[in-house]
Coordinates of C-alpha atoms in Angstrom, one line a residue:
X1399 CA -11.7 15.9 0.5
X1400 CA -12.7 18.7 -1.8
X1401 CA -13.2 17.9 -5.3
X1402 CA -10.8 19.7 -7.8
X1403 CA -12.9 20.4 -10.9
X1404 CA -11.1 21.3 -14.1
X1405 CA -13.3 23.3 -16.4
X1406 CA -12.3 23.2 -20.1
X1407 CA -13.4 26.0 -22.4
X1408 CA -13.8 29.8 -22.2
X1409 CA -17.1 30.7 -23.6
X1410 CA -20.5 31.9 -22.2
X1411 CA -21.4 28.2 -21.8
X1412 CA -18.5 27.7 -19.7
X1413 CA -19.2 30.8 -17.7
X1414 CA -22.5 29.3 -16.8
X1415 CA -20.9 26.0 -15.8
X1416 CA -18.5 27.9 -13.5
X1417 CA -21.4 29.7 -12.0
X1418 CA -23.2 26.5 -11.4
X1419 CA -20.1 25.3 -9.4
X1420 CA -19.3 28.5 -7.6
X1421 CA -21.0 27.5 -4.4
X1422 CA -20.2 23.8 -4.5
X1423 CA -17.7 22.1 -2.1
X1424 CA -15.1 22.0 -5.0
X1425 CA -12.1 24.0 -6.0
X1426 CA -12.5 25.1 -9.6
X1427 CA -9.8 25.5 -12.1
X1428 CA -10.1 26.5 -15.7
X1429 CA -8.3 26.4 -18.9
X1430 CA -9.2 27.8 -22.5
X1431 CA -7.6 29.5 -25.4
X1432 CA -9.1 32.6 -24.4
X1433 CA -9.2 34.2 -20.9
X1434 CA -12.6 34.7 -20.0
X1435 CA -12.9 37.3 -17.1
X1436 CA -16.1 35.9 -15.6
X1437 CA -14.6 32.4 -15.3
X1438 CA -11.4 33.8 -14.0
X1439 CA -13.0 35.6 -11.2
X1440 CA -14.7 32.2 -10.1
X1441 CA -11.8 30.0 -10.7
X1442 CA -9.0 29.3 -8.2
X1443 CA -6.6 29.5 -11.2
X1444 CA -7.1 30.0 -14.8
X1445 CA -4.5 28.6 -17.4
X1446 CA -4.5 29.9 -21.1
X1447 CA -3.7 26.7 -23.4
X1448 CA -4.9 25.1 -26.5
X1449 CA -7.7 22.9 -25.4
X1450 CA -7.8 20.8 -28.5
X1451 CA -4.3 19.6 -27.3
X1452 CA -4.8 16.7 -25.1
X1453 CA -1.3 16.6 -23.8
X1454 CA -1.5 20.2 -22.7
X1455 CA -4.8 19.8 -20.9
X1456 CA -3.7 16.6 -19.2
X1457 CA -0.5 18.1 -18.0
X1458 CA -2.5 21.0 -16.5
X1459 CA -5.1 18.6 -15.0
X1460 CA -2.2 16.8 -13.3
X1461 CA -0.8 20.1 -12.2
X1462 CA -3.8 21.0 -10.3
X1463 CA -4.6 17.6 -9.1
X1464 CA -8.0 17.6 -11.0
X1465 CA -10.4 14.7 -9.7
X1466 CA -13.1 15.7 -12.2
X1467 CA -13.1 17.6 -15.7
X1468 CA -16.0 19.1 -17.4
X1469 CA -15.6 19.5 -21.0
X1470 CA -17.6 22.5 -22.4
X1471 CA -16.8 22.9 -26.3
X1472 CA -17.2 20.3 -29.0
X1473 CA -13.7 20.7 -30.4
X1474 CA -11.8 19.2 -27.5
X1475 CA -14.2 16.4 -27.5
X1476 CA -13.4 15.7 -31.3
X1477 CA -9.7 15.9 -30.3
X1478 CA -9.8 13.0 -27.7
X1479 CA -9.4 15.1 -24.7
X1480 CA -11.7 13.1 -22.7
X1481 CA -10.0 9.8 -23.7
X1482 CA -6.6 11.1 -22.5
X1483 CA -7.9 12.5 -19.2
X1484 CA -9.4 9.2 -18.4
X1485 CA -6.2 7.4 -19.3
X1486 CA -4.5 9.8 -16.8
X1487 CA -7.0 9.2 -14.0
X1488 CA -9.0 12.3 -14.3
X1489 CA -12.8 11.7 -14.7
X1490 CA -14.1 13.5 -17.8
X1491 CA -17.8 14.6 -17.7
X1492 CA -17.9 14.5 -21.6
X1493 CA -17.8 11.6 -24.1
X1494 CA -14.9 10.1 -25.4
X1495 CA -14.0 10.8 -29.0
X1496 CA -15.8 7.9 -30.6
X1497 CA -18.9 8.5 -28.6
X1498 CA -18.7 12.2 -29.3
X1499 CA -19.0 11.5 -33.1
X1500 CA -22.9 11.8 -32.3
X1501 CA -22.0 15.3 -32.9
X1502 CA -18.7 15.9 -34.6
X1503 CA -19.6 13.6 -37.6
X1504 CA -23.1 14.2 -38.9
X1505 CA -22.8 11.4 -41.4
X1506 CA -22.1 9.0 -38.7
X1507 CA -25.0 10.6 -36.7
X1508 CA -27.6 9.8 -39.2
X1509 CA -26.2 6.3 -40.2
X1510 CA -26.3 5.6 -36.3
X1511 CA -29.7 6.6 -35.9
X1512 CA -30.8 4.5 -39.0
X1513 CA -28.7 1.5 -37.9
X1514 CA -30.3 1.5 -34.4
X1515 CA -33.8 2.5 -35.5
X1516 CA -33.8 5.4 -33.3
X1517 CA -37.1 7.3 -34.1
X1518 CA -37.2 10.8 -35.5
X1519 CA -34.6 10.5 -38.2
X1520 CA -35.5 12.3 -41.4
X1521 CA -34.8 11.0 -44.9
X1522 CA -31.1 11.6 -45.7
X1523 CA -28.2 10.6 -47.9
X1524 CA -24.4 11.0 -47.2
X1525 CA -21.9 12.1 -49.9
X1526 CA -18.3 12.3 -50.5
X1527 CA -18.8 13.0 -54.3
X1528 CA -19.9 16.5 -54.5
X1529 CA -21.3 16.2 -58.0
X1530 CA -23.5 13.2 -57.0
X1531 CA -24.8 15.4 -54.2
X1532 CA -25.8 17.9 -56.9
X1533 CA -27.5 15.2 -58.7
X1534 CA -29.4 14.2 -55.7
X1535 CA -30.6 17.8 -55.4
X1536 CA -31.9 17.8 -58.9
X1537 CA -33.7 14.5 -58.5
X1538 CA -35.1 15.0 -55.0
X1539 CA -38.8 15.9 -54.8
X1540 CA -38.7 18.7 -52.1
X1541 CA -36.5 20.9 -50.2
X1542 CA -33.1 19.7 -48.6
X1543 CA -30.8 20.8 -46.0
X1544 CA -27.2 21.0 -46.9
X1545 CA -24.9 19.7 -43.8
X1546 CA -21.3 19.5 -43.8
X1547 CA -20.4 16.2 -41.9
X1548 CA -17.9 17.9 -39.7
X1549 CA -18.0 20.7 -37.1
X1550 CA -18.8 24.2 -38.4
X1551 CA -19.8 26.1 -35.3
X1552 CA -23.4 26.0 -36.3
X1553 CA -22.6 28.1 -39.5
X1554 CA -22.2 25.5 -42.4
X1555 CA -25.8 24.5 -42.8
X1556 CA -27.7 25.9 -45.8
X1557 CA -31.4 25.2 -46.2
X1558 CA -32.9 25.0 -49.8
X1559 CA -36.2 26.8 -49.9
X1560 CA -35.3 29.1 -47.2
X1561 CA -31.8 30.3 -47.4
X1562 CA -30.8 29.3 -50.8
X1563 CA -32.4 28.2 -54.1
X1564 CA -31.5 24.7 -55.6
X1565 CA -28.9 26.4 -57.9
X1566 CA -27.4 28.4 -55.0
X1567 CA -27.2 25.2 -52.8
X1568 CA -25.3 23.2 -55.6
X1569 CA -23.0 26.1 -56.1
X1570 CA -22.3 26.4 -52.1
X1571 CA -21.5 22.5 -52.4
X1572 CA -19.1 22.9 -55.5
X1573 CA -17.4 26.0 -54.0
X1574 CA -16.8 24.6 -50.6
X1575 CA -13.8 22.5 -49.4
X1576 CA -16.0 19.9 -47.7
X1577 CA -15.0 16.3 -48.4
X1578 CA -18.4 14.9 -46.9
X1579 CA -21.7 16.3 -46.6
X1580 CA -25.2 15.2 -45.6
X1581 CA -28.3 15.9 -47.6
X1582 CA -31.5 15.5 -45.6
X1583 CA -35.2 16.5 -46.0
X1584 CA -36.2 19.9 -44.8
X1585 CA -38.4 19.8 -41.6
X1586 CA -41.1 22.2 -41.2
X1587 CA -42.0 23.2 -37.7
X1588 CA -40.5 24.8 -34.6
X1589 CA -37.1 24.1 -33.3
X1590 CA -36.7 22.6 -29.6
X1591 CA -33.6 21.9 -27.6
X1592 CA -33.8 19.4 -24.7
X1593 CA -30.5 18.7 -22.9
X1594 CA -29.9 15.5 -21.1
X1595 CA -27.4 14.8 -18.2
X1596 CA -26.2 11.2 -19.0
X1597 CA -24.1 9.0 -16.9
X1598 CA -23.8 5.2 -16.6
X1599 CA -26.6 4.3 -18.9
X1600 CA -29.0 6.6 -17.2
X1601 CA -30.2 10.2 -17.8
X1602 CA -32.2 13.2 -16.5
X1603 CA -33.5 15.8 -18.7
X1604 CA -33.9 19.6 -18.5
X1605 CA -36.7 22.1 -19.7
X1606 CA -37.0 22.5 -23.3
X1607 CA -35.3 25.6 -24.8
X1608 CA -35.7 27.4 -28.0
X1609 CA -32.6 28.7 -29.7
X1610 CA -32.5 31.6 -32.3
X1611 CA -29.5 31.0 -34.8
X1612 CA -30.4 33.8 -37.6
X1613 CA -28.3 37.0 -37.0
X1614 CA -31.3 39.4 -37.4
X1615 CA -34.7 40.1 -35.9
X1616 CA -37.6 38.2 -37.6
X1617 CA -35.2 35.2 -38.0
X1618 CA -33.5 36.8 -41.0
X1619 CA -29.8 36.7 -42.0
X1620 CA -27.1 34.3 -41.8
X1621 CA -26.9 31.6 -39.3
X1622 CA -24.7 32.2 -36.2
X1623 CA -23.7 30.3 -33.1
X1624 CA -26.8 31.4 -31.4
X1625 CA -28.2 34.9 -30.8
X1626 CA -30.3 33.9 -27.8
X1627 CA -32.9 31.6 -26.6
X1628 CA -35.7 31.1 -24.0
X1629 CA -37.5 28.4 -21.8
X1630 CA -40.7 28.6 -19.9
X1631 CA -41.5 28.0 -16.2
X1632 CA -42.5 24.5 -17.3
X1633 CA -40.6 21.6 -19.1
X1634 CA -42.5 22.6 -22.3
X1635 CA -42.3 25.7 -24.3
X1636 CA -45.7 27.6 -25.0
X1637 CA -46.2 25.9 -28.4
X1638 CA -45.6 22.5 -27.0
X1639 CA -47.7 20.0 -25.3
X1640 CA -46.6 17.5 -22.5
X1641 CA -46.8 14.8 -25.0
X1642 CA -44.4 16.5 -27.4
X1643 CA -41.9 16.7 -24.6
X1644 CA -42.3 13.1 -23.5
X1645 CA -42.0 12.0 -27.1
X1646 CA -38.7 13.9 -27.5
X1647 CA -37.3 12.5 -24.3
X1648 CA -38.2 9.0 -25.6
X1649 CA -36.1 9.8 -28.6
X1650 CA -33.1 10.7 -26.2
X1651 CA -33.8 7.6 -24.2
X1652 CA -33.4 5.4 -27.4
X1653 CA -30.2 7.3 -28.3
X1654 CA -28.6 6.8 -24.9
X1655 CA -29.4 3.1 -24.9
X1656 CA -27.8 2.6 -28.3
X1657 CA -24.6 4.8 -27.1
X1658 CA -21.9 2.6 -25.3
X1659 CA -20.6 4.2 -22.1
X1660 CA -21.8 7.8 -22.9
X1661 CA -21.4 10.3 -20.2
X1662 CA -21.7 14.0 -20.3
X1663 CA -24.5 16.0 -21.9
X1664 CA -26.7 14.9 -24.8
X1665 CA -28.1 17.7 -26.4
X1666 CA -31.0 16.8 -28.6
X1667 CA -32.1 19.5 -31.2
X1668 CA -35.7 18.8 -32.4
X1669 CA -38.0 20.0 -35.0
X1670 CA -41.5 19.9 -33.8
X1671 CA -43.5 19.0 -36.8
X1672 CA -47.1 18.3 -37.4
X1673 CA -46.0 14.5 -37.1
X1674 CA -44.3 15.1 -33.7
X1675 CA -40.5 15.8 -32.9
X1676 CA -38.0 14.9 -35.5
X1677 CA -34.1 15.1 -34.8
X1678 CA -32.3 18.0 -36.4
X1679 CA -29.1 16.9 -34.9
X1680 CA -27.5 15.8 -31.5
X1681 CA -24.6 17.6 -29.7
X1682 CA -22.4 16.1 -27.2
X1683 CA -22.2 19.0 -24.8
X1684 CA -24.2 21.7 -23.4
X1685 CA -25.7 24.2 -25.8
X1686 CA -24.4 27.8 -26.0
X1687 CA -26.7 29.6 -25.3
X1688 CA -29.0 27.0 -24.0
X1689 CA -26.6 26.3 -20.9
X1690 CA -27.4 29.6 -19.7
X1691 CA -31.1 29.1 -19.7
X1692 CA -30.8 25.6 -18.2
X1693 CA -28.1 25.9 -15.5
X1694 CA -29.4 29.1 -13.6
X1695 CA -32.5 27.2 -12.8
X1696 CA -31.0 24.0 -11.8
X1697 CA -31.5 23.8 -8.0
X1698 CA -29.7 20.4 -7.8
X1699 CA -26.0 20.9 -7.2
X1700 CA -24.2 20.3 -10.3
X1701 CA -21.2 18.9 -8.4
X1702 CA -23.7 16.1 -7.3
X1703 CA -24.4 15.3 -10.9
X1704 CA -20.6 15.1 -11.6
X1705 CA -19.5 13.0 -8.6
X1706 CA -22.6 10.6 -9.1
X1707 CA -21.2 10.1 -12.8
X1708 CA -17.5 9.6 -11.7
X1709 CA -18.8 7.0 -8.9
X1710 CA -20.6 5.0 -11.4
X1711 CA -24.0 5.9 -10.3
X1712 CA -27.0 7.3 -12.2
X1713 CA -27.5 11.1 -12.3
X1714 CA -29.5 12.4 -9.3
X1715 CA -33.0 13.4 -9.9
X1716 CA -32.9 17.0 -11.1
X1717 CA -34.9 19.7 -9.6
X1718 CA -35.4 23.0 -11.7
X1719 CA -36.8 26.2 -10.3
X1720 CA -40.2 26.9 -11.9
X1721 CA -38.9 30.1 -13.6
X1722 CA -38.9 31.2 -17.2
X1723 CA -35.5 32.3 -18.7
X1724 CA -34.7 34.5 -21.7
X1725 CA -31.0 34.8 -22.8
X1726 CA -29.8 37.5 -25.4
X1727 CA -26.3 37.7 -26.7
X1728 CA -24.5 40.9 -27.7
X1729 CA -22.1 40.3 -30.5
X1730 CA -19.8 42.7 -32.5
X1731 CA -21.2 44.8 -35.1
X1732 CA -21.1 42.9 -38.4
X1733 CA -21.1 39.5 -36.8
X1734 CA -21.1 36.9 -38.2
X1735 CA -19.9 37.7 -41.7
X1736 CA -17.5 40.8 -41.2
X1737 CA -17.4 41.4 -37.3
X1738 CA -15.7 44.5 -36.1
X1739 CA -13.7 44.1 -32.8
X1740 CA -12.4 46.7 -30.3
X1741 CA -15.9 48.2 -28.7
X1742 CA -15.8 48.6 -25.0
X1743 CA -18.4 46.6 -23.1
X1744 CA -20.2 48.9 -21.0
X1745 CA -22.0 46.5 -18.8
X1746 CA -20.7 44.5 -15.9
X1747 CA -22.0 41.9 -13.5
X1748 CA -23.3 44.6 -11.2
X1749 CA -24.7 47.1 -13.5
X1750 CA -26.6 44.1 -15.2
X1751 CA -29.3 44.6 -12.5
X1752 CA -31.5 41.5 -12.0
X1753 CA -30.1 40.0 -15.1
X1754 CA -27.1 37.4 -15.0
X1755 CA -24.2 38.4 -17.1
X1756 CA -22.1 35.8 -18.8
X1757 CA -18.9 36.7 -20.8
X1758 CA -18.1 34.8 -24.0
X1759 CA -15.2 35.9 -26.3
X1760 CA -14.0 39.3 -25.0
X1761 CA -10.5 40.9 -24.6
X1762 CA -9.8 42.2 -20.9
X1763 CA -7.4 45.1 -20.8
X1764 CA -6.2 47.4 -18.2
X1765 CA -9.0 50.0 -18.8
X1766 CA -11.8 47.6 -19.3
X1767 CA -13.2 44.8 -21.4
X1768 CA -13.5 44.9 -25.2
X1769 CA -15.1 42.8 -27.9
X1770 CA -13.3 40.4 -30.2
X1771 CA -14.6 39.0 -33.6
X1772 CA -16.8 36.3 -31.8
X1773 CA -19.9 36.6 -29.5
X1774 CA -19.1 39.0 -26.7
X1775 CA -21.6 38.4 -23.8
X1776 CA -24.9 37.1 -22.9
X1777 CA -27.5 38.5 -20.5
X1778 CA -30.2 36.2 -18.9
X1779 CA -33.4 37.3 -17.2
X1780 CA -35.1 34.9 -14.8
X1781 CA -38.8 35.5 -13.9
X1782 CA -42.1 33.7 -13.5
X1783 CA -43.1 34.4 -17.1
X1784 CA -41.2 34.6 -20.4
X1785 CA -42.4 38.2 -20.7
X1786 CA -41.1 39.3 -17.5
X1787 CA -37.8 37.5 -18.0
X1788 CA -37.3 39.2 -21.4
X1789 CA -37.9 42.7 -19.7
X1790 CA -35.1 41.9 -17.3
X1791 CA -32.7 41.0 -20.0
X1792 CA -33.7 44.0 -22.1
X1793 CA -32.8 46.3 -19.0
X1794 CA -29.3 44.8 -18.9
X1795 CA -28.8 45.3 -22.8
X1796 CA -30.0 49.0 -22.2
X1797 CA -27.0 49.5 -19.7
X1798 CA -24.7 47.8 -22.4
X1799 CA -25.8 50.3 -25.2
X1800 CA -25.4 49.4 -28.8
X1801 CA -22.2 51.2 -29.7
X1802 CA -20.3 48.5 -31.5
X1803 CA -22.6 45.8 -30.5
X1804 CA -25.6 44.0 -32.2
X1805 CA -28.4 42.2 -30.5
X1806 CA -31.6 40.7 -31.3
X1807 CA -34.2 42.4 -29.2
X1808 CA -37.0 40.3 -30.4
X1809 CA -36.0 37.0 -28.6
X1810 CA -38.7 36.4 -25.8
X1811 CA -41.0 39.0 -26.8
X1812 CA -44.6 38.4 -26.5
X1813 CA -45.2 38.6 -30.4
X1814 CA -42.4 36.5 -31.5
X1815 CA -43.6 33.6 -28.9
X1816 CA -47.2 34.2 -30.2
X1817 CA -45.9 33.7 -33.7
X1818 CA -44.4 30.4 -32.6
X1819 CA -47.8 29.4 -31.0
X1820 CA -49.7 30.3 -34.1
X1821 CA -47.2 28.4 -36.3
X1822 CA -47.7 25.0 -34.5
X1823 CA -51.4 25.6 -34.4
X1824 CA -51.6 26.1 -38.1
X1825 CA -49.2 23.0 -38.7
X1826 CA -51.4 20.8 -36.5
X1827 CA -54.6 21.6 -38.3
X1828 CA -53.4 20.9 -41.7

């Protein structure tokens, strides 16, 4: 019997998941609030619905006789979609609402780490009194990171000493409508993401990826959902050691051990400091864009991961191709502060050349595909080296052009990667 897999979500990450299942012995169905043309071409059927409405998702799952569901974004997890699917007899590869709090509630996340003695936790305090938080900033000896406790799409964090001054940080807190925030020590180092495939108390990890949140080249500008990312042909990034990777994985292991009945992806975002990896945050799903680095080099059938989880087994040992990847997002002009929609997308899956093209938030019309106000599409180069992969991605961006679009061309370029190496060398020598 062929599996009927329901994919929930319509972004670039979900397009990557769909591609990973395209050649599997499964019939793929998809639902999302937006119609992703890349997913629609792969799936047997695509339904537009509100994915944070558990009842609507379950009704569609039952309509297509889904046997397994893969939940891409964080918002449906927070809404309890996994709980309702499981209650309806559909296995969800994604944590239930309570376990998903490891991402959806940053105050819970930090307290959870502290209570379970999970290593890599920075100094932190949680607040529901905004004036008390401002007093803490005044009294703290050092720079702090301001984090809303809930979901903000990667755009709510402010870093004192980098993005804002202490006074600007306090003004941000006072002028926001957040009811809870977390203040934690600012970590200095290089950011690294490691994604773990978790099921039945066991896990397997993917190669490390470095995301680039800032909107503009040189890591300038406001935070975004992610402008692009790269991975190397090994588990480690060029500025990492094998010991760095192993230590980060040990933090993931401690977290999996402490979580009850977690299944799905556990994404550890780490700051590699002079003292080793520290946890910036955990996410309860694939990263976007990191999924587009990880899934194209996954040689193990992703369906085997899903069925093993459903059948009560540990994830199979994962094989990844020894290739580097570079992912670059194209976003609408003005993103993220004042995005302008309506530019025609000039590149498609054929004209992208050797690069992989992943659609994210686009509007498919009779005469073509157009941008919306969110990230539009990503191109991914795969090659033996980061430099070669970057060139493949750039060739695809050249086809896309830059009319109505903005990209970070520096992601994966040799000088940027070398700056990361030099930065870590300096920190280790201090």
